[in-house]
PDB file of C-alpha atoms in Angstrom:
ATOM      1  CA  MET A   1     -30.006 -88.964  59.422  1.00 45.00           C
ATOM      2  CA  GLU A   2     -27.474 -86.197  60.068  1.00 51.00           C
ATOM      3  CA  VAL A   3     -24.640 -88.445  58.819  1.00 56.00           C
ATOM      4  CA  HIS A   4     -26.464 -89.010  55.530  1.00 60.00           C
ATOM      5  CA  SER A   5     -26.863 -85.285  54.888  1.00 64.00           C
ATOM      6  CA  GLU A   6     -23.168 -84.798  55.729  1.00 69.00           C
ATOM      7  CA  ILE A   7     -22.077 -87.480  53.265  1.00 65.00           C
ATOM      8  CA  ALA A   8     -24.387 -86.065  50.576  1.00 63.00           C
ATOM      9  CA  SER A   9     -22.880 -82.589  51.091  1.00 66.00           C
ATOM     10  CA  PHE A  10     -19.355 -83.993  51.078  1.00 64.00           C
ATOM     11  CA  LEU A  11     -19.944 -85.911  47.845  1.00 66.00           C
ATOM     12  CA  ALA A  12     -21.493 -82.881  46.155  1.00 61.00           C
ATOM     13  CA  MET A  13     -18.516 -80.772  47.215  1.00 60.00           C
ATOM     14  CA  THR A  14     -15.692 -83.208  46.411  1.00 61.00           C
ATOM     15  CA  ALA A  15     -17.060 -85.316  43.594  1.00 60.00           C
ATOM     16  CA  GLY A  16     -19.123 -82.592  41.969  1.00 69.00           C
ATOM     17  CA  ASN A  17     -20.841 -84.081  38.941  1.00 82.00           C
ATOM     18  CA  LYS A  18     -18.485 -87.053  38.826  1.00 91.00           C
ATOM     19  CA  LYS A  19     -19.547 -90.670  39.008  1.00 94.00           C
ATOM     20  CA  ILE A  20     -18.042 -92.749  41.780  1.00 95.00           C
ATOM     21  CA  ILE A  21     -16.544 -96.221  41.534  1.00 96.00           C
ATOM     22  CA  LEU A  22     -16.150 -98.105  44.803  1.00 95.00           C
ATOM     23  CA  PHE A  23     -13.722-101.001  44.485  1.00 93.00           C
ATOM     24  CA  ASP A  24     -11.900-103.603  46.548  1.00 90.00           C
ATOM     25  CA  GLY A  25      -8.745-101.700  47.421  1.00 86.00           C
ATOM     26  CA  VAL A  26      -6.658-104.791  48.203  1.00 85.00           C
ATOM     27  CA  CYS A  27      -7.600-106.812  45.114  1.00 86.00           C
ATOM     28  CA  ASN A  28      -4.991-106.829  42.346  1.00 89.00           C
ATOM     29  CA  LEU A  29      -7.653-107.472  39.684  1.00 91.00           C
ATOM     30  CA  CYS A  30      -9.735-104.556  40.959  1.00 90.00           C
ATOM     31  CA  ASN A  31      -6.726-102.242  41.122  1.00 88.00           C
ATOM     32  CA  GLY A  32      -5.837-103.209  37.563  1.00 90.00           C
ATOM     33  CA  ALA A  33      -9.392-102.413  36.475  1.00 93.00           C
ATOM     34  CA  VAL A  34      -9.198 -99.006  38.184  1.00 94.00           C
ATOM     35  CA  GLN A  35      -5.906 -98.253  36.415  1.00 92.00           C
ATOM     36  CA  PHE A  36      -7.500 -99.281  33.096  1.00 95.00           C
ATOM     37  CA  ILE A  37     -10.514 -97.036  33.701  1.00 96.00           C
ATOM     38  CA  ILE A  38      -8.309 -94.079  34.642  1.00 95.00           C
ATOM     39  CA  ARG A  39      -6.246 -94.490  31.440  1.00 93.00           C
ATOM     40  CA  HIS A  40      -9.394 -94.585  29.292  1.00 95.00           C
ATOM     41  CA  ASP A  41     -11.460 -91.950  31.150  1.00 95.00           C
ATOM     42  CA  LYS A  42     -10.816 -89.266  28.536  1.00 92.00           C
ATOM     43  CA  LYS A  43     -13.826 -87.190  29.667  1.00 92.00           C
ATOM     44  CA  ASP A  44     -12.765 -87.261  33.363  1.00 93.00           C
ATOM     45  CA  ILE A  45     -16.073 -88.802  34.426  1.00 93.00           C
ATOM     46  CA  PHE A  46     -15.000 -90.971  37.352  1.00 96.00           C
ATOM     47  CA  ARG A  47     -13.761 -90.672  40.901  1.00 94.00           C
ATOM     48  CA  PHE A  48     -12.655 -93.663  42.962  1.00 95.00           C
ATOM     49  CA  THR A  49     -12.661 -94.845  46.549  1.00 92.00           C
ATOM     50  CA  ALA A  50     -11.929 -98.195  48.132  1.00 91.00           C
ATOM     51  CA  LEU A  51     -14.821-100.098  49.662  1.00 91.00           C
ATOM     52  CA  GLN A  52     -12.648-100.626  52.760  1.00 89.00           C
ATOM     53  CA  SER A  53     -12.065 -96.902  53.297  1.00 90.00           C
ATOM     54  CA  ASP A  54     -14.144 -94.895  55.766  1.00 90.00           C
ATOM     55  CA  LEU A  55     -15.639 -92.956  52.862  1.00 90.00           C
ATOM     56  CA  GLY A  56     -16.411 -96.174  50.983  1.00 91.00           C
ATOM     57  CA  LYS A  57     -18.239 -97.519  54.023  1.00 91.00           C
ATOM     58  CA  GLU A  58     -20.126 -94.239  54.455  1.00 90.00           C
ATOM     59  CA  ILE A  59     -21.195 -94.169  50.803  1.00 91.00           C
ATOM     60  CA  CYS A  60     -22.410 -97.771  51.047  1.00 91.00           C
ATOM     61  CA  SER A  61     -24.417 -96.899  54.132  1.00 89.00           C
ATOM     62  CA  TYR A  62     -25.784 -93.778  52.427  1.00 88.00           C
ATOM     63  CA  ILE A  63     -27.025 -95.669  49.361  1.00 89.00           C
ATOM     64  CA  GLY A  64     -28.246 -98.608  51.442  1.00 89.00           C
ATOM     65  CA  VAL A  65     -25.723-101.268  50.423  1.00 89.00           C
ATOM     66  CA  ASP A  66     -24.885-103.807  53.114  1.00 86.00           C
ATOM     67  CA  GLN A  67     -21.169-104.507  52.627  1.00 81.00           C
ATOM     68  CA  THR A  68     -21.456-107.774  54.522  1.00 78.00           C
ATOM     69  CA  LYS A  69     -23.781-109.102  51.816  1.00 76.00           C
ATOM     70  CA  ILE A  70     -22.111-107.744  48.711  1.00 77.00           C
ATOM     71  CA  ASP A  71     -18.567-108.279  47.513  1.00 76.00           C
ATOM     72  CA  SER A  72     -18.556-106.263  44.341  1.00 85.00           C
ATOM     73  CA  ILE A  73     -17.545-103.169  42.489  1.00 93.00           C
ATOM     74  CA  ILE A  74     -20.177-100.460  42.910  1.00 95.00           C
ATOM     75  CA  PHE A  75     -20.812 -97.759  40.338  1.00 96.00           C
ATOM     76  CA  TYR A  76     -22.610 -94.827  41.948  1.00 94.00           C
ATOM     77  CA  ASN A  77     -24.077 -91.993  39.907  1.00 91.00           C
ATOM     78  CA  PRO A  78     -24.987 -89.547  42.716  1.00 87.00           C
ATOM     79  CA  GLY A  79     -28.623 -88.553  42.766  1.00 82.00           C
ATOM     80  CA  VAL A  80     -29.443 -90.985  39.950  1.00 87.00           C
ATOM     81  CA  ALA A  81     -28.708 -94.660  40.661  1.00 91.00           C
ATOM     82  CA  TYR A  82     -26.148 -97.194  41.718  1.00 93.00           C
ATOM     83  CA  TYR A  83     -25.152-100.493  40.128  1.00 96.00           C
ATOM     84  CA  TYR A  84     -23.106-103.436  41.321  1.00 93.00           C
ATOM     85  CA  LYS A  85     -21.610-106.646  39.964  1.00 94.00           C
ATOM     86  CA  SER A  86     -22.008-107.157  36.205  1.00 96.00           C
ATOM     87  CA  SER A  87     -24.369-104.200  35.831  1.00 97.00           C
ATOM     88  CA  ALA A  88     -21.710-101.884  37.290  1.00 96.00           C
ATOM     89  CA  ALA A  89     -19.097-103.183  34.848  1.00 96.00           C
ATOM     90  CA  ILE A  90     -21.443-102.686  31.901  1.00 97.00           C
ATOM     91  CA  GLU A  91     -22.466 -99.176  32.996  1.00 97.00           C
ATOM     92  CA  ILE A  92     -18.824 -98.165  33.469  1.00 97.00           C
ATOM     93  CA  ALA A  93     -17.916 -99.490  30.008  1.00 97.00           C
ATOM     94  CA  GLU A  94     -20.829 -97.560  28.478  1.00 96.00           C
ATOM     95  CA  GLU A  95     -19.629 -94.374  30.202  1.00 95.00           C
ATOM     96  CA  LEU A  96     -16.128 -94.878  28.788  1.00 96.00           C
ATOM     97  CA  GLY A  97     -17.719 -94.910  25.355  1.00 94.00           C
ATOM     98  CA  GLY A  98     -16.124 -95.892  22.083  1.00 94.00           C
ATOM     99  CA  ILE A  99     -15.365 -99.556  21.604  1.00 95.00           C
ATOM    100  CA  TYR A 100     -15.922-100.209  25.324  1.00 95.00           C
ATOM    101  CA  SER A 101     -19.605 -99.412  24.991  1.00 93.00           C
ATOM    102  CA  LEU A 102     -19.927-102.621  22.946  1.00 95.00           C
ATOM    103  CA  ILE A 103     -19.811-104.455  26.272  1.00 94.00           C
ATOM    104  CA  SER A 104     -23.440-103.389  26.677  1.00 94.00           C
ATOM    105  CA  ILE A 105     -24.314-106.290  24.355  1.00 96.00           C
ATOM    106  CA  PHE A 106     -24.079-108.469  27.477  1.00 95.00           C
ATOM    107  CA  LYS A 107     -27.330-106.856  28.637  1.00 96.00           C
ATOM    108  CA  ILE A 108     -29.092-109.390  26.404  1.00 97.00           C
ATOM    109  CA  PHE A 109     -28.261-112.007  29.041  1.00 97.00           C
ATOM    110  CA  PRO A 110     -30.337-112.053  32.191  1.00 97.00           C
ATOM    111  CA  GLU A 111     -28.657-110.267  35.092  1.00 96.00           C
ATOM    112  CA  LYS A 112     -28.782-113.489  37.114  1.00 96.00           C
ATOM    113  CA  VAL A 113     -26.641-115.263  34.485  1.00 97.00           C
ATOM    114  CA  ARG A 114     -24.191-112.341  34.192  1.00 97.00           C
ATOM    115  CA  ASN A 115     -23.860-112.152  37.974  1.00 95.00           C
ATOM    116  CA  TYR A 116     -23.251-115.893  38.262  1.00 95.00           C
ATOM    117  CA  ILE A 117     -20.151-115.454  36.091  1.00 95.00           C
ATOM    118  CA  TYR A 118     -19.212-112.250  37.927  1.00 94.00           C
ATOM    119  CA  ASP A 119     -19.523-114.002  41.300  1.00 93.00           C
ATOM    120  CA  TYR A 120     -17.360-116.897  40.120  1.00 94.00           C
ATOM    121  CA  ILE A 121     -14.578-114.502  39.130  1.00 93.00           C
ATOM    122  CA  ALA A 122     -15.014-112.442  42.320  1.00 91.00           C
ATOM    123  CA  LYS A 123     -14.853-115.559  44.478  1.00 91.00           C
ATOM    124  CA  ASN A 124     -11.525-116.563  42.910  1.00 93.00           C
ATOM    125  CA  ARG A 125      -9.947-113.152  42.327  1.00 91.00           C
ATOM    126  CA  TYR A 126      -7.482-113.302  45.218  1.00 88.00           C
ATOM    127  CA  LYS A 127      -6.387-116.818  44.270  1.00 91.00           C
ATOM    128  CA  TRP A 128      -5.940-115.937  40.585  1.00 93.00           C
ATOM    129  CA  TYR A 129      -4.670-112.346  40.784  1.00 89.00           C
ATOM    130  CA  GLY A 130      -3.380-111.960  44.325  1.00 87.00           C
ATOM    131  CA  LYS A 131      -4.082-109.534  47.093  1.00 82.00           C
ATOM    132  CA  LYS A 132      -2.266-106.510  48.513  1.00 74.00           C
ATOM    133  CA  GLU A 133      -1.568-106.085  52.222  1.00 69.00           C
ATOM    134  CA  SER A 134      -3.285-102.690  52.191  1.00 62.00           C
ATOM    135  CA  CYS A 135      -5.275-100.470  49.858  1.00 64.00           C
ATOM    136  CA  MET A 136      -3.429 -98.882  46.980  1.00 63.00           C
ATOM    137  CA  ILE A 137      -2.057 -95.396  47.526  1.00 67.00           C
ATOM    138  CA  PRO A 138      -2.461 -93.246  44.412  1.00 69.00           C
ATOM    139  CA  THR A 139       0.528 -91.456  42.960  1.00 73.00           C
ATOM    140  CA  PRO A 140       0.529 -87.653  43.250  1.00 70.00           C
ATOM    141  CA  GLU A 141      -0.566 -87.432  39.595  1.00 72.00           C
ATOM    142  CA  LEU A 142      -3.601 -89.661  40.253  1.00 76.00           C
ATOM    143  CA  LYS A 143      -4.534 -88.299  43.671  1.00 77.00           C
ATOM    144  CA  ALA A 144      -7.222 -85.982  42.210  1.00 79.00           C
ATOM    145  CA  LYS A 145      -9.066 -89.049  40.865  1.00 85.00           C
ATOM    146  CA  PHE A 146      -9.545 -90.478  44.364  1.00 84.00           C
ATOM    147  CA  LEU A 147     -11.899 -89.290  47.074  1.00 80.00           C
TER     148      LEU A 147
END
């Protein structure tokens, strides 16, 4: 229980009121999505960490996500909720606002259907987009966006 209070304190201190996106740090598709989000995050809403990082693992443990059973982007709004798979993508798009919030129209489809498509893409992402040898290292300009 002590570890959970430490991670909660750490997140409050470092992330503040930011929303956290946990992503596959070796996936080229995921890294491209993170770069896209950073470019369009005009309100500086998001902070990022790789699922493979120690912090990513600690956050997953803290929110009760078993990383051995989920292979997905996770959108964590501290103290509020967390989302994964297609729901995470939709919530992130809504937070970006503007034209991206139109992606919320996909909520009309049952989550099971959306996640079937999400899982198909996730299953093939390394084959289609490639994989890095290690997690991406942010440039000095982007370092503040990463936990």
